[in-house]
Coordinates of C-alpha atoms in Angstrom, one line a residue:
M502 CA -108.7 42.3 -48.0
A503 CA -110.3 40.2 -45.3
A504 CA -110.3 41.5 -41.7
S505 CA -108.0 40.0 -39.1
G506 CA -109.3 36.6 -38.0
Q507 CA -111.6 36.3 -41.1
L508 CA -111.0 33.5 -43.6
A509 CA -112.9 32.2 -46.6
L510 CA -112.1 28.8 -48.1
L511 CA -113.3 26.8 -51.0
V512 CA -113.2 23.1 -50.1
T513 CA -113.4 20.4 -52.8
S514 CA -114.3 17.0 -51.3
R515 CA -116.0 13.7 -51.8
D516 CA -119.8 13.8 -52.2
E517 CA -120.9 11.5 -49.4
P518 CA -122.6 11.6 -46.0
G519 CA -120.5 12.9 -43.1
V520 CA -118.1 15.1 -45.1
L521 CA -119.5 18.4 -43.7
Y522 CA -119.3 17.0 -40.2
R523 CA -115.6 16.1 -40.6
I524 CA -114.8 19.5 -42.0
S525 CA -116.7 21.4 -39.3
E526 CA -115.0 19.3 -36.7
V527 CA -111.6 20.5 -37.8
I528 CA -112.8 24.1 -37.8
Y529 CA -114.2 23.7 -34.3
R530 CA -110.8 22.3 -33.0
H531 CA -109.2 25.5 -34.3
G532 CA -111.6 27.6 -32.3
A533 CA -113.1 29.3 -35.4
N534 CA -116.7 30.3 -35.9
I535 CA -118.4 29.5 -39.2
T536 CA -120.4 32.6 -40.4
Y537 CA -121.5 31.3 -43.8
I538 CA -121.5 28.0 -45.6
A539 CA -122.7 27.0 -49.1
T540 CA -122.3 23.8 -51.0
S541 CA -122.5 23.5 -54.8
A542 CA -123.6 20.5 -56.9
V543 CA -120.0 19.6 -57.6
A544 CA -119.0 18.9 -54.0
E545 CA -117.4 22.3 -53.5
T546 CA -118.2 24.1 -50.3
Q547 CA -117.4 27.7 -49.6
I548 CA -116.9 28.2 -45.9
E549 CA -116.5 31.7 -44.3
M550 CA -115.1 31.9 -40.7
E551 CA -114.2 34.4 -38.1
G552 CA -111.9 34.0 -35.1
V553 CA -109.2 32.1 -37.1
R554 CA -105.9 32.3 -35.3
D555 CA -103.8 30.1 -37.5
D556 CA -104.9 30.2 -41.2
A557 CA -102.1 27.9 -42.4
G558 CA -102.6 25.4 -39.7
L559 CA -106.3 25.2 -40.3
I560 CA -105.9 24.7 -44.0
A561 CA -103.2 22.1 -43.5
D562 CA -105.5 20.1 -41.2
L563 CA -108.4 20.2 -43.6
E564 CA -106.1 19.0 -46.4
R565 CA -105.1 16.0 -44.3
L566 CA -108.7 14.7 -44.2
E567 CA -109.1 11.8 -46.5
V568 CA -112.5 13.1 -47.7
V569 CA -111.0 16.4 -48.8
H570 CA -109.4 16.7 -52.3
A571 CA -108.3 20.4 -52.2
V572 CA -108.6 23.5 -50.1
R573 CA -108.3 27.0 -51.7
R574 CA -108.3 30.4 -50.0
V575 CA -110.9 32.7 -51.8
P576 CA -112.4 36.1 -51.2
S577 CA -115.6 36.1 -49.0
F578 CA -118.9 36.9 -50.7
Q579 CA -119.0 40.1 -48.6
E580 CA -115.7 41.2 -50.2
V581 CA -116.9 40.3 -53.7
F582 CA -120.6 41.1 -53.8
G583 CA -121.0 43.1 -50.6
K584 CA -124.4 44.2 -49.2
R585 CA -127.5 43.2 -51.1
V586 CA -130.5 45.2 -52.2
I587 CA -133.5 42.8 -52.9
V588 CA -136.3 44.1 -55.2
M589 CA -139.6 42.2 -55.7
G590 CA -143.1 42.8 -56.9
G591 CA -144.7 43.7 -60.3
G592 CA -142.4 43.1 -63.2
A593 CA -142.4 46.6 -64.9
Q594 CA -141.9 48.4 -61.6
V595 CA -139.3 46.0 -60.4
G596 CA -137.4 46.8 -63.6
M597 CA -137.5 50.5 -62.9
V598 CA -136.5 50.1 -59.3
A599 CA -133.6 47.9 -60.4
Q600 CA -132.5 50.4 -62.9
G601 CA -132.2 53.1 -60.2
A602 CA -130.5 50.8 -57.7
I603 CA -128.0 49.5 -60.2
S604 CA -127.1 53.0 -61.4
E605 CA -126.6 54.3 -57.8
A606 CA -124.7 51.1 -56.8
D607 CA -122.3 51.6 -59.7
R608 CA -121.6 55.2 -58.5
H609 CA -120.7 53.9 -55.0
N610 CA -118.9 50.8 -56.1
I611 CA -116.5 52.8 -58.2
R612 CA -115.5 54.5 -54.9
G613 CA -114.8 51.2 -53.2
E614 CA -118.2 50.2 -51.9
R615 CA -119.6 46.8 -52.6
I616 CA -123.4 46.6 -53.2
S617 CA -125.3 44.1 -55.4
V618 CA -128.9 44.1 -56.6
D619 CA -131.2 41.1 -56.8
T620 CA -134.6 41.1 -58.4
I621 CA -137.6 38.8 -58.6
P622 CA -141.0 39.6 -60.3
L623 CA -143.8 38.1 -58.2
V624 CA -147.5 38.4 -57.9
G625 CA -150.0 37.0 -55.3
E626 CA -150.2 37.7 -51.6
E627 CA -149.0 34.3 -50.4
R628 CA -146.1 34.1 -52.8
L629 CA -145.0 37.6 -52.0
A630 CA -145.3 37.1 -48.3
T631 CA -143.2 33.9 -48.4
A632 CA -140.5 35.7 -50.5
V633 CA -140.5 38.7 -48.1
R634 CA -140.0 36.5 -45.1
A635 CA -137.1 34.7 -46.9
V636 CA -135.2 38.0 -47.2
A637 CA -134.3 37.8 -43.5
R638 CA -132.6 34.5 -44.2
L639 CA -130.7 35.8 -47.3
H640 CA -126.9 36.1 -46.8
R641 CA -125.9 39.8 -46.8
A642 CA -129.4 41.2 -47.5
R643 CA -129.7 44.7 -46.1
V644 CA -132.7 46.3 -47.7
L645 CA -135.9 45.1 -49.5
V646 CA -137.8 47.2 -52.0
L647 CA -141.4 46.3 -52.7
A648 CA -142.7 47.6 -56.1
G649 CA -146.3 47.2 -57.2
A650 CA -149.8 48.5 -57.2
L651 CA -151.4 46.7 -54.3
M652 CA -149.9 44.9 -51.3
G653 CA -151.3 44.2 -47.9
G654 CA -152.6 41.5 -45.6
E655 CA -150.0 38.7 -45.0
I656 CA -147.4 40.7 -46.9
T657 CA -147.7 43.5 -44.3
D658 CA -147.2 41.0 -41.5
A659 CA -144.1 39.6 -43.3
V660 CA -142.7 43.1 -43.7
R661 CA -142.9 43.7 -39.9
E662 CA -141.3 40.4 -39.2
I663 CA -138.2 41.1 -41.3
Q664 CA -138.0 44.7 -40.0
A665 CA -137.6 43.1 -36.5
A666 CA -134.7 41.1 -38.0
G667 CA -132.9 44.3 -39.1
I668 CA -134.0 44.5 -42.7
I669 CA -134.8 48.0 -44.1
V670 CA -138.0 47.9 -46.2
V671 CA -138.8 50.5 -48.9
S672 CA -141.9 50.5 -51.1
T673 CA -143.2 52.4 -54.0
S674 CA -146.5 54.3 -53.5
M675 CA -149.4 51.8 -53.8
A676 CA -152.7 50.8 -52.4
G677 CA -152.9 48.5 -49.4
S678 CA -151.6 48.4 -45.9
V679 CA -147.9 47.7 -46.8
V680 CA -147.2 51.5 -47.2
D681 CA -148.1 52.0 -43.5
A682 CA -145.7 49.3 -42.3
V683 CA -142.5 50.0 -44.5
D684 CA -139.7 52.3 -43.4
L685 CA -139.9 54.5 -46.4
V686 CA -142.4 55.1 -49.3
V687 CA -141.0 56.6 -52.6
S688 CA -143.5 57.3 -55.4
D689 CA -141.0 57.2 -58.3
P690 CA -139.7 53.6 -58.8
L691 CA -136.4 54.8 -60.2
E692 CA -135.9 57.0 -57.2
A693 CA -136.9 54.2 -54.8
G694 CA -134.0 52.2 -56.2
V695 CA -131.6 55.1 -55.8
M696 CA -132.6 55.7 -52.2
S697 CA -132.5 52.1 -51.3
V698 CA -128.8 52.0 -52.2
M699 CA -128.0 55.3 -50.5
L700 CA -129.5 53.9 -47.3
I701 CA -126.9 51.2 -47.0
A702 CA -123.9 52.7 -48.7
D703 CA -121.0 53.7 -46.4
T704 CA -120.0 56.2 -49.0
A705 CA -123.3 58.1 -48.7
R706 CA -124.4 60.5 -46.0
F707 CA -128.0 59.2 -45.8
S708 CA -129.5 57.4 -42.8
I709 CA -132.9 55.6 -42.5
E710 CA -133.2 57.3 -39.1
R711 CA -133.6 60.7 -40.9
V712 CA -136.4 59.6 -43.2
R713 CA -138.1 56.6 -41.5
G714 CA -141.9 56.9 -41.9
R715 CA -141.8 59.5 -44.5
R716 CA -143.2 59.6 -48.1
F717 CA -141.5 61.1 -51.1

């Protein structure tokens, strides 16, 4: 259930310029703050808000807009998918990390947690560095796991940037300077996935502060 003052809506509207402005204007008049917004290709927009004092009034005002076809209350992505573990790097090792993360997430999700796992196999310093930097912009991303044989240079710089944004970074043991910058190094890819989930699960007694800078 959403916390008090939290509201997620799926708004179906016309596909034309100015629609998002009209919708956000109504939300502004109700004193709510938009925390997440995503528009699909079928003119459906999911909007998540906080500070909503009158859910029914806000929905009614949105429905009165001539550019809006329908407004439906939906669960937030935080409620459905929860915190995200992002895994990237060499394909085979990414698969092993994902296997460990998914197995551990399943154990915690059964007990009421919500943790999802996203993967992308990538090679090349520039491509990996760009992807690492993008993690800080991903909605609900909490931890990044880098899996591979060699990472350094611009990837290391990108790791430090997203750490400053609050993202925990775990890596498998590998050559290159990345292992000196990440929060935690785990030699076994399967165990790296398990530990990445434990670091962000409210149902686990495991904190990055206890292991930061260590190698397993």
